[in-house]
Every structure is written in structure tokens, then in C-alpha cells.
Coordinates of N, CA and C in Angstrom, one line a residue:
X1 N -85.4 4.5 56.4 CA -85.3 2.8 57.8 C -83.6 2.2 57.5
X2 N -83.4 1.4 59.0 CA -82.0 0.6 59.2 C -82.4 -0.5 58.6
X3 N -81.0 -1.4 57.2 CA -80.9 -2.6 56.5 C -81.7 -3.5 57.0
X4 N -81.0 -3.4 58.9 CA -81.1 -4.6 59.6 C -82.8 -4.8 60.0
X5 N -83.8 -4.3 59.6 CA -85.0 -4.5 59.4 C -85.8 -5.0 58.6
X6 N -85.1 -5.0 57.1 CA -85.4 -5.1 56.0 C -85.9 -6.3 56.1
X7 N -86.8 -6.8 55.8 CA -87.4 -8.5 55.7 C -87.3 -8.7 54.0
X8 N -87.6 -10.4 53.4 CA -88.1 -10.4 52.6 C -89.3 -11.5 52.8
X9 N -90.0 -11.3 51.6 CA -91.2 -11.4 52.0 C -91.3 -12.3 51.1
X10 N -90.5 -13.4 51.9 CA -90.5 -14.9 51.0 C -90.3 -15.3 52.7
X11 N -91.4 -16.2 53.1 CA -91.1 -16.4 54.8 C -90.9 -14.7 55.3
X12 N -90.6 -13.8 55.8 CA -90.4 -13.3 56.2 C -89.1 -13.3 57.1
X13 N -88.1 -14.1 55.9 CA -87.1 -13.7 56.8 C -86.1 -12.7 56.4
X14 N -85.3 -12.4 57.3 CA -84.6 -10.5 57.5 C -83.2 -10.9 56.4
X15 N -83.5 -10.2 55.2 CA -82.1 -10.2 54.8 C -80.8 -10.1 54.7
X16 N -81.0 -10.1 55.5 CA -79.5 -9.4 55.7 C -79.3 -10.6 56.8
X17 N -79.9 -11.5 56.7 CA -79.4 -13.0 57.4 C -79.5 -13.6 56.5
X18 N -80.2 -13.4 55.3 CA -80.1 -14.5 54.0 C -78.5 -14.2 52.7
X19 N -78.4 -12.9 53.5 CA -77.1 -12.3 53.0 C -76.0 -12.3 53.8
X20 N -76.1 -12.5 54.7 CA -74.8 -13.7 55.6 C -75.0 -15.4 55.5
X21 N -76.0 -16.0 54.8 CA -75.4 -17.4 54.7 C -74.6 -17.5 53.8
X22 N -75.4 -17.2 52.7 CA -74.6 -16.4 50.9 C -73.1 -16.0 51.9
X23 N -73.1 -15.3 52.2 CA -71.0 -14.7 52.6 C -70.6 -16.3 52.8
X24 N -71.5 -16.7 54.7 CA -71.1 -17.5 54.6 C -70.7 -18.6 53.9
X25 N -71.5 -18.8 52.9 CA -71.5 -20.4 51.4 C -70.6 -19.7 50.8
X26 N -70.8 -18.6 50.0 CA -69.2 -18.6 49.5 C -68.0 -17.6 49.9
X27 N -67.4 -18.0 51.0 CA -66.8 -17.6 52.1 C -65.7 -18.9 52.8
X28 N -66.7 -19.9 52.9 CA -66.4 -21.3 53.3 C -65.7 -20.8 54.3
X29 N -66.7 -21.2 55.4 CA -66.1 -20.2 57.2 C -66.6 -21.4 57.6
X30 N -65.3 -22.0 58.3 CA -64.5 -22.6 59.2 C -66.3 -23.6 60.3
X31 N -66.3 -25.0 60.1 CA -67.5 -26.0 60.7 C -67.2 -26.3 62.5
X32 N -68.2 -26.1 62.8 CA -67.8 -26.9 64.0 C -67.5 -28.5 63.7
X33 N -68.1 -29.3 62.6 CA -68.0 -30.1 61.9 C -66.6 -30.9 61.8
X34 N -66.0 -29.5 60.8 CA -64.4 -29.6 60.2 C -63.9 -29.0 62.0
X35 N -63.8 -28.8 63.5 CA -63.1 -28.7 63.5 C -63.2 -29.7 64.8
X36 N -64.6 -31.2 64.8 CA -64.4 -31.7 65.1 C -63.5 -32.7 64.7
X37 N -63.3 -32.8 63.6 CA -62.9 -33.8 62.8 C -61.5 -33.6 62.3
X38 N -61.3 -32.0 62.8 CA -59.5 -32.3 62.8 C -59.4 -32.8 64.2
X39 N -59.9 -33.0 64.9 CA -59.0 -32.6 67.0 C -59.5 -34.4 66.6
X40 N -60.6 -34.9 66.3 CA -60.4 -36.4 66.7 C -59.2 -37.1 66.1
X41 N -58.9 -36.5 64.5 CA -57.3 -36.7 63.8 C -56.5 -37.0 64.8
X42 N -56.0 -35.4 64.7 CA -55.2 -35.8 66.0 C -54.6 -36.0 67.6
X43 N -55.4 -36.5 68.0 CA -56.3 -37.2 69.0 C -56.1 -38.8 68.7
X44 N -56.4 -38.8 67.7 CA -56.5 -40.7 67.1 C -54.9 -41.3 66.3
X45 N -54.8 -39.5 66.0 CA -52.9 -40.2 65.0 C -54.1 -40.5 63.5
X46 N -54.6 -40.5 63.5 CA -54.9 -41.6 61.8 C -56.0 -40.5 61.4
X47 N -56.0 -40.8 59.9 CA -57.2 -40.2 59.5 C -58.7 -41.8 59.7
X48 N -57.6 -42.8 58.9 CA -58.9 -43.7 59.3 C -59.6 -44.4 60.6
X49 N -58.6 -44.2 61.9 CA -59.3 -43.9 62.4 C -60.1 -43.1 63.2
X50 N -60.1 -42.0 63.4 CA -60.8 -41.1 63.7 C -62.2 -41.4 62.2
X51 N -61.9 -42.3 61.3 CA -63.1 -42.1 61.0 C -63.9 -42.8 61.1
X52 N -62.9 -43.6 62.2 CA -64.0 -45.0 62.3 C -64.5 -44.6 63.8
X53 N -64.3 -43.5 64.3 CA -64.7 -43.9 65.3 C -65.4 -42.6 65.5
X54 N -66.2 -41.5 65.0 CA -67.3 -40.1 64.1 C -67.5 -41.1 63.4
X55 N -67.2 -42.7 61.9 CA -68.7 -43.4 62.2 C -69.3 -42.8 60.8
X56 N -68.4 -42.3 60.4 CA -67.4 -41.2 58.8 C -67.2 -42.1 57.4
X57 N -66.8 -41.9 56.5 CA -66.1 -42.3 55.5 C -64.5 -41.1 55.8
X58 N -63.4 -41.9 55.6 CA -62.3 -41.3 55.4 C -61.8 -40.0 54.8
X59 N -63.0 -40.4 53.1 CA -62.5 -39.3 52.4 C -63.5 -38.6 53.2
X60 N -64.5 -38.1 54.0 CA -65.2 -37.2 54.2 C -64.3 -36.5 55.1
X61 N -63.6 -37.3 56.0 CA -62.9 -36.7 57.4 C -61.5 -36.2 56.1
X62 N -60.8 -36.4 54.8 CA -60.0 -35.5 54.5 C -60.4 -34.7 53.8
X63 N -61.5 -35.0 52.8 CA -62.6 -33.1 52.4 C -62.4 -32.2 53.5
X64 N -63.0 -32.1 54.6 CA -62.7 -30.9 55.3 C -61.8 -30.3 55.7
X65 N -60.6 -31.6 56.5 CA -59.4 -31.4 56.6 C -59.2 -30.5 55.6
X66 N -58.9 -30.9 54.3 CA -58.0 -30.9 53.4 C -59.2 -29.0 52.5
X67 N -60.2 -28.4 53.4 CA -61.2 -27.6 53.1 C -60.3 -26.7 54.0
X68 N -60.7 -27.1 55.6 CA -59.9 -25.6 56.4 C -58.4 -25.8 56.2
X69 N -57.7 -26.4 55.8 CA -56.5 -25.7 55.8 C -56.3 -25.0 54.2
X70 N -57.5 -24.9 53.3 CA -57.3 -23.8 52.8 C -57.6 -22.8 52.9
X71 N -58.6 -23.5 53.5 CA -59.2 -21.4 54.4 C -58.3 -21.2 55.5
X72 N -57.3 -21.8 55.8 CA -56.7 -21.4 57.3 C -55.5 -21.0 56.4
X73 N -54.7 -20.9 54.6 CA -53.4 -20.6 54.2 C -53.1 -21.8 54.5
X74 N -53.3 -23.6 54.9 CA -51.7 -24.1 54.7 C -51.5 -25.0 53.2

């Protein structure tokens, strides 16, 4: 039987999906939110202006961009 069709009996969630989610969290894959924060910061020229326009804290944007830089090797 193909591994893709094996189901996890807890809620009948496909096992491969659970593994993919686990891998994504493990690898810290880039999120749309991180990209939105980065683009907004670049367009407005500062983290504080981006935070104000997106109604989030400056530290949220800083942390998000820092994680994105780490993932991309900067």
C-alpha cells in the first residue's frame, strides 16, 4: 500500500500531511506573513512605519524579518 494513503486514526488525517506540517515547523518555512512584513517595510522605509500601517508591534515585524533572514542565510 502506498504510504500516501495510510491514514492516522486520530481524526482520519492523512499521515503524510501530519509529517509535512511537522517538517515545515521544523524547517521554519517562509510564510506569507513574513513576506508581507518584509515588503511593507521596504515600501515604507522603516519597521516602525510598517508596524503602524499593519497594526502590529515593531518587535513582531523585526522578529519575523530576522527569522526570514536566518532561513535565507543572511
